[in-house]
Short mmCIF file of C-alpha atoms in Angstrom, two decimals:
data_model
loop_
_atom_site.label_atom_id
_atom_site.label_comp_id
_atom_site.label_asym_id
_atom_site.label_seq_id
_atom_site.Cartn_x
_atom_site.Cartn_y
_atom_site.Cartn_z
CA HIS N 1 -170.84 93.01 -18.94
CA LEU N 2 -171.71 96.16 -20.28
CA ARG N 3 -174.63 98.35 -21.47
CA ILE N 4 -174.09 102.08 -22.41
CA MET N 5 -176.30 104.46 -23.29
CA CYS N 6 -177.19 107.69 -23.87
CA MET N 7 -180.68 109.76 -23.60
CA ASN N 8 -181.90 113.06 -24.11
CA LYS N 9 -185.08 114.89 -23.80
CA GLY N 10 -184.83 117.12 -26.95
CA THR N 11 -185.88 117.15 -31.23
CA CYS N 12 -182.31 116.59 -32.16
CA LEU N 13 -181.27 113.33 -32.55
CA ASN N 14 -177.98 113.06 -33.33
CA ASP N 15 -177.12 114.49 -29.90
CA VAL N 16 -177.51 110.90 -28.68
CA PHE N 17 -176.00 109.10 -30.99
CA ASP N 18 -173.27 111.32 -31.28
CA ARG N 19 -172.27 111.18 -27.44
CA LEU N 20 -172.30 107.57 -27.38
CA ASN N 21 -170.49 107.35 -30.27
CA LYS N 22 -167.80 109.45 -27.99
CA CYS N 23 -168.24 107.65 -25.25
CA LEU N 24 -167.59 103.92 -26.91
CA LYS N 25 -163.96 105.49 -27.97
CA VAL N 26 -163.15 107.01 -24.55
CA ILE N 27 -164.54 103.53 -22.71
CA GLU N 28 -162.23 101.66 -25.17
CA ALA N 29 -159.77 103.37 -25.37
CA ALA N 30 -158.95 102.69 -20.87
CA GLU N 31 -156.57 99.66 -20.59
CA GLY N 32 -158.14 95.99 -21.03
CA CYS N 33 -161.47 97.72 -22.25
CA SER N 34 -161.05 96.05 -25.68
CA PHE N 35 -164.92 94.84 -26.70
CA ALA N 36 -165.08 91.48 -28.10
CA GLN N 37 -165.87 90.63 -32.35
CA SER N 38 -166.77 88.24 -34.19
CA PRO N 39 -165.04 88.20 -38.16
CA ASP N 40 -168.12 87.79 -39.57
CA TYR N 41 -170.38 89.00 -36.79
CA GLY N 42 -169.79 91.99 -35.51
CA TYR N 43 -169.37 93.02 -31.27
CA VAL N 44 -170.16 89.81 -29.90
CA THR N 45 -173.38 89.63 -26.97
CA SER N 46 -174.15 86.67 -24.79
CA CYS N 47 -178.27 86.64 -27.02
CA PRO N 48 -177.83 86.26 -30.49
CA THR N 49 -180.55 89.08 -31.37
CA ASN N 50 -178.18 91.50 -30.32
CA LEU N 51 -175.56 90.77 -32.28
CA GLY N 52 -173.55 93.35 -34.81
CA SER N 53 -174.01 96.50 -34.07
CA GLY N 54 -175.42 96.02 -30.69
CA MET N 55 -177.56 98.83 -30.90
CA ARG N 56 -181.05 100.45 -29.87
CA ALA N 57 -182.05 103.28 -30.86
CA SER N 58 -185.15 104.63 -29.87
CA VAL N 59 -187.72 107.39 -29.17
CA HIS N 60 -191.35 108.30 -28.12
CA ILE N 61 -193.90 109.16 -29.96
CA ALA N 62 -197.03 110.43 -29.48
CA LEU N 63 -199.53 108.24 -31.96
CA PRO N 64 -203.19 108.75 -30.19
CA ALA N 65 -204.96 108.26 -33.74
CA LEU N 66 -202.43 104.54 -34.38
CA THR N 67 -202.85 103.94 -30.92
CA LYS N 68 -206.42 104.67 -30.48
CA LYS N 69 -204.98 106.78 -27.36
CA GLY N 70 -202.82 103.73 -25.76
CA LYS N 71 -205.75 101.12 -26.31
CA ASP N 72 -204.83 99.30 -28.91
CA VAL N 73 -201.43 99.69 -30.82
CA SER N 74 -202.51 96.77 -32.94
CA GLU N 75 -202.55 99.48 -36.22
CA ALA N 76 -199.32 101.40 -34.46
CA LYS N 77 -197.49 98.04 -35.20
CA ASN N 78 -198.96 97.32 -38.13
CA CYS N 79 -197.66 100.23 -40.02
CA ALA N 80 -194.24 99.97 -37.60
CA LYS N 81 -193.57 96.81 -39.29
CA THR N 82 -193.17 97.78 -43.19
CA LEU N 83 -191.34 100.58 -42.20
CA GLY N 84 -188.66 97.96 -40.45
CA LEU N 85 -189.57 99.89 -37.08
CA SER N 86 -190.71 97.96 -33.53
CA VAL N 87 -193.73 99.54 -31.27
CA ARG N 88 -193.39 98.83 -27.74
CA GLY N 89 -194.85 100.51 -24.23
CA ILE N 90 -192.96 103.79 -22.77
CA GLY N 91 -191.44 101.03 -20.04
CA GLY N 92 -190.18 99.00 -22.25
CA GLU N 93 -191.37 95.22 -24.45
CA HIS N 94 -194.28 93.76 -23.20
CA THR N 95 -196.11 97.00 -21.19
CA GLU N 96 -198.84 99.30 -22.36
CA ALA N 97 -198.63 102.57 -24.58
CA GLY N 98 -199.52 106.00 -23.11
CA GLU N 99 -202.46 106.93 -22.38
CA ASP N 100 -201.81 110.02 -24.95
CA GLY N 101 -201.10 106.91 -27.47
CA THR N 102 -197.25 107.09 -26.93
CA VAL N 103 -195.00 104.55 -28.07
CA ASP N 104 -191.38 103.11 -28.40
CA ILE N 105 -190.11 103.75 -31.44
CA SER N 106 -187.37 101.78 -32.74
CA PRO N 107 -185.50 99.97 -35.54
CA SER N 108 -185.39 96.51 -35.80
CA ALA N 109 -182.61 95.30 -37.64
CA ARG N 110 -179.03 94.92 -34.81
CA LEU N 111 -177.31 92.72 -37.61
CA CYS N 112 -175.88 93.54 -41.41
CA ILE N 113 -177.09 97.40 -40.39
CA GLN N 114 -174.60 99.98 -39.77
CA GLU N 115 -175.49 102.38 -36.81
CA SER N 116 -175.63 105.45 -39.26
CA GLU N 117 -178.08 103.37 -40.69
CA ILE N 118 -179.74 102.35 -37.78
CA ILE N 119 -180.20 105.75 -36.99
CA ALA N 120 -180.77 106.93 -40.45
CA ALA N 121 -183.84 104.50 -40.64
CA LEU N 122 -184.91 105.60 -37.12
CA TYR N 123 -185.86 109.13 -38.48
CA LYS N 124 -186.92 108.22 -41.88
CA GLY N 125 -189.66 105.41 -39.85
CA ILE N 126 -190.78 108.74 -37.43
CA LYS N 127 -191.44 110.88 -40.36
CA LEU N 128 -193.11 108.51 -42.30
CA LEU N 129 -194.98 107.50 -39.47
CA MET N 130 -195.88 110.55 -38.29
CA GLU N 131 -197.38 110.80 -42.11
CA LYS N 132 -199.80 107.86 -41.16
CA GLU N 133 -200.19 109.27 -37.98
CA LYS N 134 -201.86 112.55 -39.62
CA LYS N 135 -203.76 110.36 -42.34
CA ALA N 136 -205.04 108.38 -39.18
CA ALA N 137 -206.47 111.37 -37.11
CA MET N 138 -208.14 112.67 -40.37
CA LEU N 139 -210.07 109.37 -40.48
CA SER N 140 -211.79 109.63 -37.92
CA PRO N 141 -216.19 110.40 -36.60
CA ASP N 142 -215.37 114.66 -36.28
CA THR N 143 -213.51 114.71 -39.55
CA ILE N 144 -216.47 113.31 -41.46
CA ALA N 145 -218.88 115.66 -40.02
CA LYS N 146 -216.72 118.59 -40.82
CA ILE N 147 -216.71 117.51 -44.20
CA LYS N 148 -220.77 116.45 -43.86
CA VAL N 149 -221.07 120.49 -43.72
CA SER N 150 -218.33 121.78 -45.95
CA HIS N 151 -218.71 119.41 -48.43
CA PRO N 152 -222.99 118.26 -47.64
CA GLU N 153 -222.74 116.46 -51.85
CA ASN N 154 -220.45 114.13 -50.27
CA ARG N 155 -222.40 111.21 -49.69
CA MET N 156 -220.13 109.32 -48.04
CA ALA N 157 -219.96 112.56 -45.41
CA LYS N 158 -223.82 113.26 -45.83
CA HIS N 159 -225.30 110.13 -44.23
CA PHE N 160 -222.39 108.59 -41.66
CA ASP N 161 -224.51 108.28 -38.53
CA ASN N 162 -222.35 108.33 -35.25
CA MET N 163 -224.56 106.67 -33.17
CA TYR N 164 -224.64 103.96 -35.90
CA PHE N 165 -220.95 103.72 -36.03
CA LYS N 166 -220.67 103.79 -31.89
CA THR N 167 -222.91 100.81 -32.26
CA LEU N 168 -219.87 98.99 -33.77
CA SER N 169 -216.60 97.20 -32.15
CA ALA N 170 -213.83 98.65 -32.80
CA PHE N 171 -212.90 96.47 -35.24
CA ASP N 172 -215.75 96.59 -37.01
CA GLN N 173 -215.52 101.42 -36.43
CA ASN N 174 -212.16 100.71 -38.30
CA ARG N 175 -213.22 98.44 -41.22
CA LEU N 176 -216.02 101.32 -41.74
CA LEU N 177 -214.22 104.02 -41.37
CA MET N 178 -211.63 102.13 -44.04
CA CYS N 179 -214.55 102.24 -45.87
CA CYS N 180 -214.71 106.48 -45.43
CA LYS N 181 -211.12 106.88 -46.99
CA SER N 182 -210.90 108.25 -49.86
CA GLY N 183 -214.34 110.64 -49.56
CA VAL N 184 -212.17 111.70 -46.28
CA GLU N 185 -208.91 112.60 -48.13
CA ASN N 186 -211.30 113.59 -50.89
CA PRO N 187 -214.15 115.45 -49.51
CA ASP N 188 -214.97 117.09 -53.37
CA SER N 189 -215.90 113.61 -54.14
CA GLY N 190 -219.66 113.48 -54.71
CA MET N 191 -219.41 109.19 -53.39
CA GLY N 192 -216.50 109.20 -51.26
CA LEU N 193 -217.41 105.52 -50.13
CA TYR N 194 -215.75 102.26 -51.17
CA ALA N 195 -216.50 98.88 -50.21
CA MET N 196 -213.53 96.89 -49.01
CA SER N 197 -215.01 93.51 -48.54
CA PRO N 198 -216.86 91.41 -50.45
CA THR N 199 -219.60 90.98 -47.16
CA ASP N 200 -219.40 94.95 -46.46
CA TYR N 201 -222.63 96.50 -48.14
CA ASP N 202 -224.51 93.84 -45.83
CA ASP N 203 -222.49 94.40 -43.04
CA PHE N 204 -222.55 97.56 -42.92
CA LYS N 205 -226.28 97.71 -44.15
CA PRO N 206 -227.87 100.31 -41.96
CA TYR N 207 -225.41 102.88 -43.69
CA PHE N 208 -224.11 101.77 -47.39
CA ASP N 209 -227.77 101.69 -47.78
CA LYS N 210 -228.68 105.35 -47.35
CA VAL N 211 -225.57 106.27 -49.67
CA ILE N 212 -227.22 103.20 -52.21
CA ARG N 213 -230.79 105.20 -52.14
CA ASP N 214 -229.22 108.20 -52.98
CA TYR N 215 -227.10 107.35 -55.18
CA HIS N 216 -229.48 105.25 -58.13
CA GLY N 217 -232.54 107.55 -56.94
CA ILE N 218 -234.21 104.47 -54.98
CA SER N 219 -237.28 104.63 -52.53
CA GLY N 220 -239.19 101.61 -51.32
CA ASP N 221 -238.70 97.65 -51.37
CA LEU N 222 -234.73 97.68 -52.56
CA LYS N 223 -234.47 93.77 -54.43
CA HIS N 224 -232.23 93.63 -57.43
CA VAL N 225 -232.59 90.97 -59.71
CA ASN N 226 -230.60 89.59 -62.15
CA ASN N 227 -231.99 88.47 -66.08
CA TRP N 228 -230.41 88.51 -69.46
CA ASP N 229 -233.79 87.41 -71.05
CA ILE N 230 -234.58 90.53 -73.49
CA SER N 231 -237.52 88.02 -74.60
CA CYS N 232 -239.09 89.31 -71.48
CA VAL N 233 -239.40 93.28 -72.14
CA LYS N 234 -241.86 94.91 -74.01
CA GLY N 235 -242.10 97.30 -76.40
CA LEU N 236 -238.92 95.11 -78.57
CA PRO N 237 -238.84 94.34 -82.56
CA GLN N 238 -240.35 90.84 -82.74
CA GLY N 239 -237.77 88.24 -82.64
CA GLY N 240 -236.17 90.20 -80.38
CA LYS N 241 -233.61 91.45 -83.52
CA LEU N 242 -231.64 94.59 -81.85
CA ASP N 243 -230.54 95.67 -85.53
CA LEU N 244 -229.87 99.30 -85.52
CA SER N 245 -229.61 99.72 -89.13
CA ASP N 246 -233.78 99.34 -89.22
CA ILE N 247 -233.46 102.37 -87.25
CA GLY N 248 -231.31 104.03 -89.81
CA LEU N 249 -228.22 103.80 -87.75
CA ARG N 250 -224.65 102.18 -90.27
CA GLN N 251 -221.92 100.11 -87.91
CA THR N 252 -220.60 101.58 -85.16
CA SER N 253 -218.76 100.65 -82.34
CA MET N 254 -220.80 98.21 -79.82
CA ARG N 255 -219.40 97.59 -76.42
CA VAL N 256 -221.18 96.30 -73.57
CA ARG N 257 -218.85 95.09 -69.87
CA VAL N 258 -219.43 94.86 -66.35
CA GLY N 259 -217.35 94.56 -63.62
CA ARG N 260 -216.67 91.76 -61.07
CA ASN N 261 -215.67 90.69 -58.14
CA LEU N 262 -214.22 87.36 -56.93
CA SER N 263 -216.14 86.15 -53.38
CA ASP N 264 -213.23 84.10 -52.11
CA PHE N 265 -210.62 87.45 -52.30
CA PRO N 266 -211.29 90.86 -50.54
CA LEU N 267 -211.54 94.09 -52.44
CA PRO N 268 -209.04 95.91 -53.91
CA GLY N 269 -208.90 98.40 -51.87
CA ASN N 270 -208.26 95.94 -49.41
CA MET N 271 -205.61 93.97 -50.68
CA THR N 272 -202.74 92.85 -49.67
CA GLN N 273 -199.77 92.27 -52.48
CA ALA N 274 -199.92 88.75 -52.09
CA ASP N 275 -203.35 88.90 -52.59
CA ARG N 276 -203.32 90.37 -56.18
CA VAL N 277 -200.37 88.39 -56.92
CA ASN N 278 -202.45 85.19 -55.80
CA LEU N 279 -205.85 86.24 -58.01
CA GLU N 280 -204.22 86.89 -60.78
CA LYS N 281 -202.26 83.79 -60.81
CA ARG N 282 -206.23 81.55 -60.00
CA MET N 283 -207.30 83.88 -63.19
CA ILE N 284 -204.55 82.61 -65.45
CA CYS N 285 -205.15 79.19 -64.32
CA ALA N 286 -208.79 80.14 -65.86
CA PHE N 287 -207.74 82.10 -68.92
CA LYS N 288 -205.76 79.39 -70.31
CA LYS N 289 -208.34 77.33 -70.72
CA LEU N 290 -209.95 80.31 -72.83
CA MET N 291 -207.46 80.48 -74.73
CA ALA N 292 -207.69 76.67 -75.64
CA ASP N 293 -210.86 77.72 -76.83
CA PRO N 294 -211.36 78.03 -80.32
CA GLN N 295 -213.95 80.16 -79.46
CA PHE N 296 -211.68 82.71 -77.60
CA GLY N 297 -208.34 81.98 -78.21
CA GLY N 298 -205.28 84.73 -77.53
CA THR N 299 -203.44 85.76 -74.48
CA TYR N 300 -202.75 87.15 -71.20
CA HIS N 301 -200.99 90.60 -70.43
CA THR N 302 -199.62 91.01 -67.44
CA LEU N 303 -197.22 93.96 -65.64
CA THR N 304 -196.35 91.74 -62.60
CA PRO N 305 -192.42 90.75 -63.18
CA GLY N 306 -191.06 87.38 -63.80
CA THR N 307 -194.10 85.74 -65.30
CA GLU N 308 -194.45 83.39 -68.45
CA PHE N 309 -197.50 86.55 -69.33
CA SER N 310 -194.91 89.35 -67.97
CA ILE N 311 -194.80 92.67 -70.31
CA ASP N 312 -192.38 95.42 -70.57
CA GLN N 313 -192.92 99.04 -70.54
CA TYR N 314 -193.27 99.13 -74.18
CA LYS N 315 -195.56 96.70 -75.01
CA TYR N 316 -197.61 98.09 -71.98
CA GLN N 317 -197.71 101.28 -73.36
CA ASP N 318 -198.73 100.19 -76.87
CA LEU N 319 -201.67 98.21 -75.15
CA VAL N 320 -202.83 101.72 -73.59
CA ASP N 321 -202.63 103.48 -76.46
CA ASN N 322 -204.65 100.96 -78.66
CA HIS N 323 -207.06 101.27 -75.68
CA ILE N 324 -207.14 97.40 -74.36
CA MET N 325 -205.37 97.73 -71.34
CA PHE N 326 -206.30 100.58 -68.69
CA LYS N 327 -203.68 103.45 -67.37
CA ASP N 328 -201.93 103.86 -63.92
CA MET N 329 -204.72 104.19 -61.35
CA SER N 330 -201.88 105.91 -58.77
CA VAL N 331 -202.74 109.14 -60.75
CA ASP N 332 -206.35 108.81 -59.81
CA PRO N 333 -206.93 110.78 -56.11
CA TYR N 334 -209.53 108.71 -55.37
CA LEU N 335 -209.19 105.46 -56.27
CA LEU N 336 -205.25 106.37 -54.69
CA SER N 337 -206.92 107.18 -51.57
CA ALA N 338 -209.28 104.24 -51.26
CA GLY N 339 -205.66 101.66 -52.13
CA ILE N 340 -207.33 101.02 -54.80
CA SER N 341 -204.24 101.62 -56.89
CA SER N 342 -201.48 100.35 -54.03
CA ASP N 343 -198.89 97.58 -54.90
CA TRP N 344 -198.79 99.03 -58.37
CA PRO N 345 -198.07 96.96 -60.72
CA TYR N 346 -198.38 93.60 -59.25
CA GLY N 347 -201.62 91.62 -60.24
CA ARG N 348 -202.53 93.89 -63.07
CA GLY N 349 -202.63 92.31 -66.27
CA CYS N 350 -205.66 92.20 -69.43
CA TYR N 351 -206.35 88.83 -71.24
CA VAL N 352 -207.14 89.75 -74.79
CA SER N 353 -209.40 86.96 -77.33
CA ALA N 354 -207.75 86.43 -80.35
CA ASP N 355 -210.63 88.69 -82.18
CA LYS N 356 -209.47 91.61 -80.15
CA GLY N 357 -213.68 91.54 -79.23
CA PHE N 358 -213.44 90.10 -75.26
CA ILE N 359 -210.60 91.05 -72.42
CA VAL N 360 -210.75 91.23 -69.37
CA TRP N 361 -209.07 93.73 -67.20
CA VAL N 362 -207.13 92.39 -64.21
CA GLY N 363 -206.74 94.47 -61.08
CA GLU N 364 -208.17 97.61 -61.76
CA GLU N 365 -211.41 99.12 -59.73
CA ASP N 366 -212.92 95.81 -58.95
CA HIS N 367 -211.14 92.57 -59.91
CA LEU N 368 -212.72 91.90 -62.73
CA ARG N 369 -213.71 94.07 -65.65
CA ILE N 370 -214.88 91.82 -68.34
CA MET N 371 -216.10 93.32 -71.83
CA CYS N 372 -217.43 92.58 -75.19
CA MET N 373 -216.92 94.58 -78.19
CA ARG N 374 -217.56 94.74 -82.10
CA ASN N 375 -218.38 96.92 -84.71
CA GLY N 376 -221.57 96.52 -86.41
CA ALA N 377 -225.72 96.47 -85.78
CA VAL N 378 -227.42 94.17 -83.94
CA LEU N 379 -227.00 94.81 -80.37
CA ASN N 380 -227.45 91.38 -79.62
CA GLU N 381 -223.78 89.77 -80.93
CA VAL N 382 -222.17 91.88 -77.89
CA PHE N 383 -223.97 91.29 -75.53
CA ASP N 384 -225.26 87.09 -75.99
CA ARG N 385 -221.26 87.18 -76.41
CA LEU N 386 -220.79 88.80 -72.88
CA LYS N 387 -223.60 86.49 -71.67
CA THR N 388 -221.61 83.26 -73.08
CA SER N 389 -218.46 84.84 -71.40
CA LEU N 390 -219.18 85.02 -68.27
CA LYS N 391 -220.96 81.59 -67.76
CA VAL N 392 -217.33 80.52 -69.08
CA ILE N 393 -215.72 81.83 -66.61
CA GLU N 394 -217.72 81.85 -63.43
CA ALA N 395 -217.41 78.20 -63.98
CA GLN N 396 -213.75 78.69 -63.22
CA ASP N 397 -212.07 76.58 -60.41
CA GLY N 398 -212.29 79.43 -57.50
CA CYS N 399 -213.20 82.19 -59.90
CA LYS N 400 -217.37 82.67 -57.77
CA PHE N 401 -218.39 85.64 -58.22
CA ALA N 402 -219.20 87.78 -55.19
CA LYS N 403 -223.37 88.68 -54.89
CA SER N 404 -225.12 90.58 -52.30
CA VAL N 405 -228.38 88.87 -51.67
CA ASP N 406 -230.18 92.44 -52.42
CA TYR N 407 -227.47 94.76 -54.36
CA GLY N 408 -226.66 92.07 -56.74
CA PHE N 409 -222.96 92.21 -57.85
CA VAL N 410 -220.40 93.45 -55.13
CA THR N 411 -217.92 96.17 -57.15
CA SER N 412 -215.69 98.44 -54.67
CA CYS N 413 -218.00 101.75 -55.63
CA PRO N 414 -221.44 101.77 -54.52
CA THR N 415 -222.52 103.72 -58.19
CA ASN N 416 -222.07 100.40 -59.97
CA LEU N 417 -223.30 97.65 -58.50
CA GLY N 418 -226.63 95.34 -59.22
CA SER N 419 -226.01 94.65 -62.54
CA GLY N 420 -223.00 96.38 -62.77
CA MET N 421 -223.12 96.34 -66.93
CA ARG N 422 -222.07 99.41 -68.73
CA ALA N 423 -223.76 98.76 -72.41
CA SER N 424 -223.09 101.50 -75.24
CA LEU N 425 -222.20 102.48 -78.79
CA HIS N 426 -221.07 105.56 -80.56
CA ILE N 427 -223.97 107.77 -82.70
CA LYS N 428 -222.62 110.88 -84.66
CA LEU N 429 -225.26 113.72 -83.05
CA PRO N 430 -223.91 116.29 -85.35
CA HIS N 431 -226.98 119.01 -85.06
CA LEU N 432 -227.29 118.01 -81.03
CA THR N 433 -224.09 118.88 -80.45
CA LYS N 434 -222.16 121.75 -82.85
CA LYS N 435 -220.62 119.63 -84.23
CA GLY N 436 -218.89 118.39 -81.57
CA LYS N 437 -218.31 121.98 -79.79
CA ASP N 438 -221.46 121.93 -77.43
CA VAL N 439 -223.00 118.30 -76.01
CA SER N 440 -224.80 120.22 -73.33
CA GLU N 441 -228.38 119.78 -75.07
CA ALA N 442 -227.55 115.84 -76.07
CA LYS N 443 -227.11 115.30 -72.44
CA LYS N 444 -230.06 117.53 -71.38
CA ILE N 445 -232.32 115.13 -73.71
CA ALA N 446 -229.97 111.85 -73.31
CA LYS N 447 -230.76 112.66 -68.97
CA GLU N 448 -234.53 112.21 -70.12
CA LEU N 449 -234.42 109.44 -72.09
CA GLY N 450 -232.06 107.39 -68.72
CA LEU N 451 -228.72 107.60 -70.72
CA SER N 452 -225.40 109.18 -70.16
CA VAL N 453 -223.35 110.66 -73.31
CA ARG N 454 -219.57 111.34 -72.75
CA GLY N 455 -216.44 111.75 -75.39
CA VAL N 456 -215.91 108.82 -78.02
CA GLY N 457 -212.38 108.47 -75.44
CA GLY N 458 -214.37 107.73 -72.45
CA GLU N 459 -215.62 110.31 -69.00
CA HIS N 460 -214.60 114.05 -69.43
CA THR N 461 -213.21 113.77 -73.31
CA GLU N 462 -214.78 115.42 -75.74
CA ALA N 463 -217.55 114.36 -78.96
CA GLY N 464 -215.30 113.92 -81.84
CA VAL N 465 -215.24 116.59 -84.88
CA ASP N 466 -218.25 115.18 -86.78
CA GLY N 467 -220.66 114.96 -83.57
CA THR N 468 -219.65 111.35 -82.76
CA VAL N 469 -220.60 110.67 -78.93
CA ASP N 470 -220.49 106.95 -76.37
CA ILE N 471 -224.28 106.87 -75.04
CA SER N 472 -225.04 104.66 -72.83
CA PRO N 473 -228.27 103.78 -70.14
CA SER N 474 -226.75 105.13 -66.71
CA ALA N 475 -228.47 103.12 -64.01
CA ARG N 476 -227.36 99.81 -62.83
CA LEU N 477 -228.91 98.71 -59.93
CA CYS N 478 -232.76 97.60 -59.87
CA ILE N 479 -232.51 97.35 -63.76
CA GLU N 480 -231.79 93.94 -65.04
CA GLU N 481 -229.41 93.28 -68.04
CA ALA N 482 -232.13 92.52 -70.67
CA ASP N 483 -233.71 96.00 -69.69
CA ILE N 484 -230.10 97.74 -70.33
CA ILE N 485 -229.70 96.66 -73.49
CA ALA N 486 -233.38 97.99 -73.81
CA ALA N 487 -232.76 100.64 -72.62
CA LEU N 488 -230.09 101.26 -75.00
CA TYR N 489 -231.35 101.18 -78.12
CA ASN N 490 -234.69 102.51 -77.27
CA GLY N 491 -232.55 105.70 -75.96
CA VAL N 492 -230.69 105.98 -79.59
CA LEU N 493 -234.08 105.26 -81.40
CA LYS N 494 -235.40 108.73 -79.82
CA LEU N 495 -231.81 110.26 -79.64
CA LEU N 496 -232.22 109.78 -83.61
CA LYS N 497 -235.64 110.53 -84.29
CA THR N 498 -234.95 114.25 -82.56
CA GLU N 499 -231.67 114.82 -84.12
CA HIS N 500 -233.31 114.26 -87.49
CA ILE N 501 -235.81 116.77 -86.24
CA ASN N 502 -233.19 119.61 -85.16
CA ARG N 503 -231.64 118.92 -88.35
CA TYR N 504 -235.07 119.46 -90.40
CA ALA N 505 -235.65 122.80 -88.42
CA MET N 506 -232.16 124.06 -89.58
CA ASN N 507 -231.80 123.14 -93.01
CA PHE N 508 -235.85 124.50 -93.26
CA PRO N 509 -235.99 127.56 -90.82
CA PRO N 510 -239.53 128.36 -90.01
CA SER N 511 -239.83 131.93 -92.26
#
């Protein structure tokens, strides 16, 4: 019978809300004007869609970045939907947005929501939408052009070509900008670029290829080849046994890991919560087969609530403290901006073998981080076990690893493309590190050998007080897996020789 409305141009939502409240009281106080109500459904309306409050509260706001200046409101609608809001054109339902991106925003709910909650939802929703608009406005070729000048070391911006960008469809432009998002929001990044789909490296090859070559220092032909056969590598001990005790190193911590992604799912930066949970369910099926295998055994631990393998916060912290499980990734601004740490803790977990020598992280920077570790002296033992384990995992239904024709195994970050492998071991270099106080000399010598030096706790940690450091080959792309393990063996051999020379020089300085 009545559509009662108040409108105003202003900035205070209370003005129209309070006026409507007063008007309704005045109208219903008139003789014979009692409004129809249902005991359960609230105010009665002709259409069930408006039952309850019967209220629609809306405002017009300009969202040029989220609507591509009014040409495409799909992204604005997707953002609004997650906030419980609806988006219309300024002329009402089924009309277009304004040329400046102005749209009509309103809470979707009518029933089982109080009037005060509707107006609060509108206020809070607009606030969050404006934050998304601000970030979307940052994510533009113009912003990237500014970063190219202000932060020339940011490879995402350095190699961004606006002419190439303009050749892409609107859909692909948005895809590519999402890959650039982390570098836009963190301009101090040295990379600033994450793939969102297993096909991004090939779909956007003219752009990604420049970034990849720059980081990995590759010119000429770029075609990655995967090969685990160390018998093909020259200069190794006869028989191919890489026994560290033969070069003066006692039993030490050895670790080899790879990053892998399943070809059936988006990469972590573009996954929904449902994607993460479904990928984990698939992997649990694979892990159950490993648990039943005497060579592996063990169990799975997940942070996803309500599953047979779910763990509480205390167990999770215990796994983190024992370096078995990864930490909450939301503290990393680069991963947060890339969307990789979204939906925490859903879809995050780790499989641990019975001997704790084989671990698979699920839902970190890549779908899977697969690693083997051992205290020993024969490098082949961890290398061969990882090779066997990868074959077992990929043989499971739906566990095919994503690969690029040119770049090898696909990873979220271009820095890990190719083999996706990091092989490392701990060695004591007291004289090259001044007993752990200064690793600069060790890093300098290691760099010449194609090796990286870290503290024993990982990247950005210090060396042990006895000079113990973590050594690994730097290369990932255009190097075969067999060459990586050989580079570690030969590099450690040369580092130890240099350490012995330094020790001798310190004990017997020239007169």
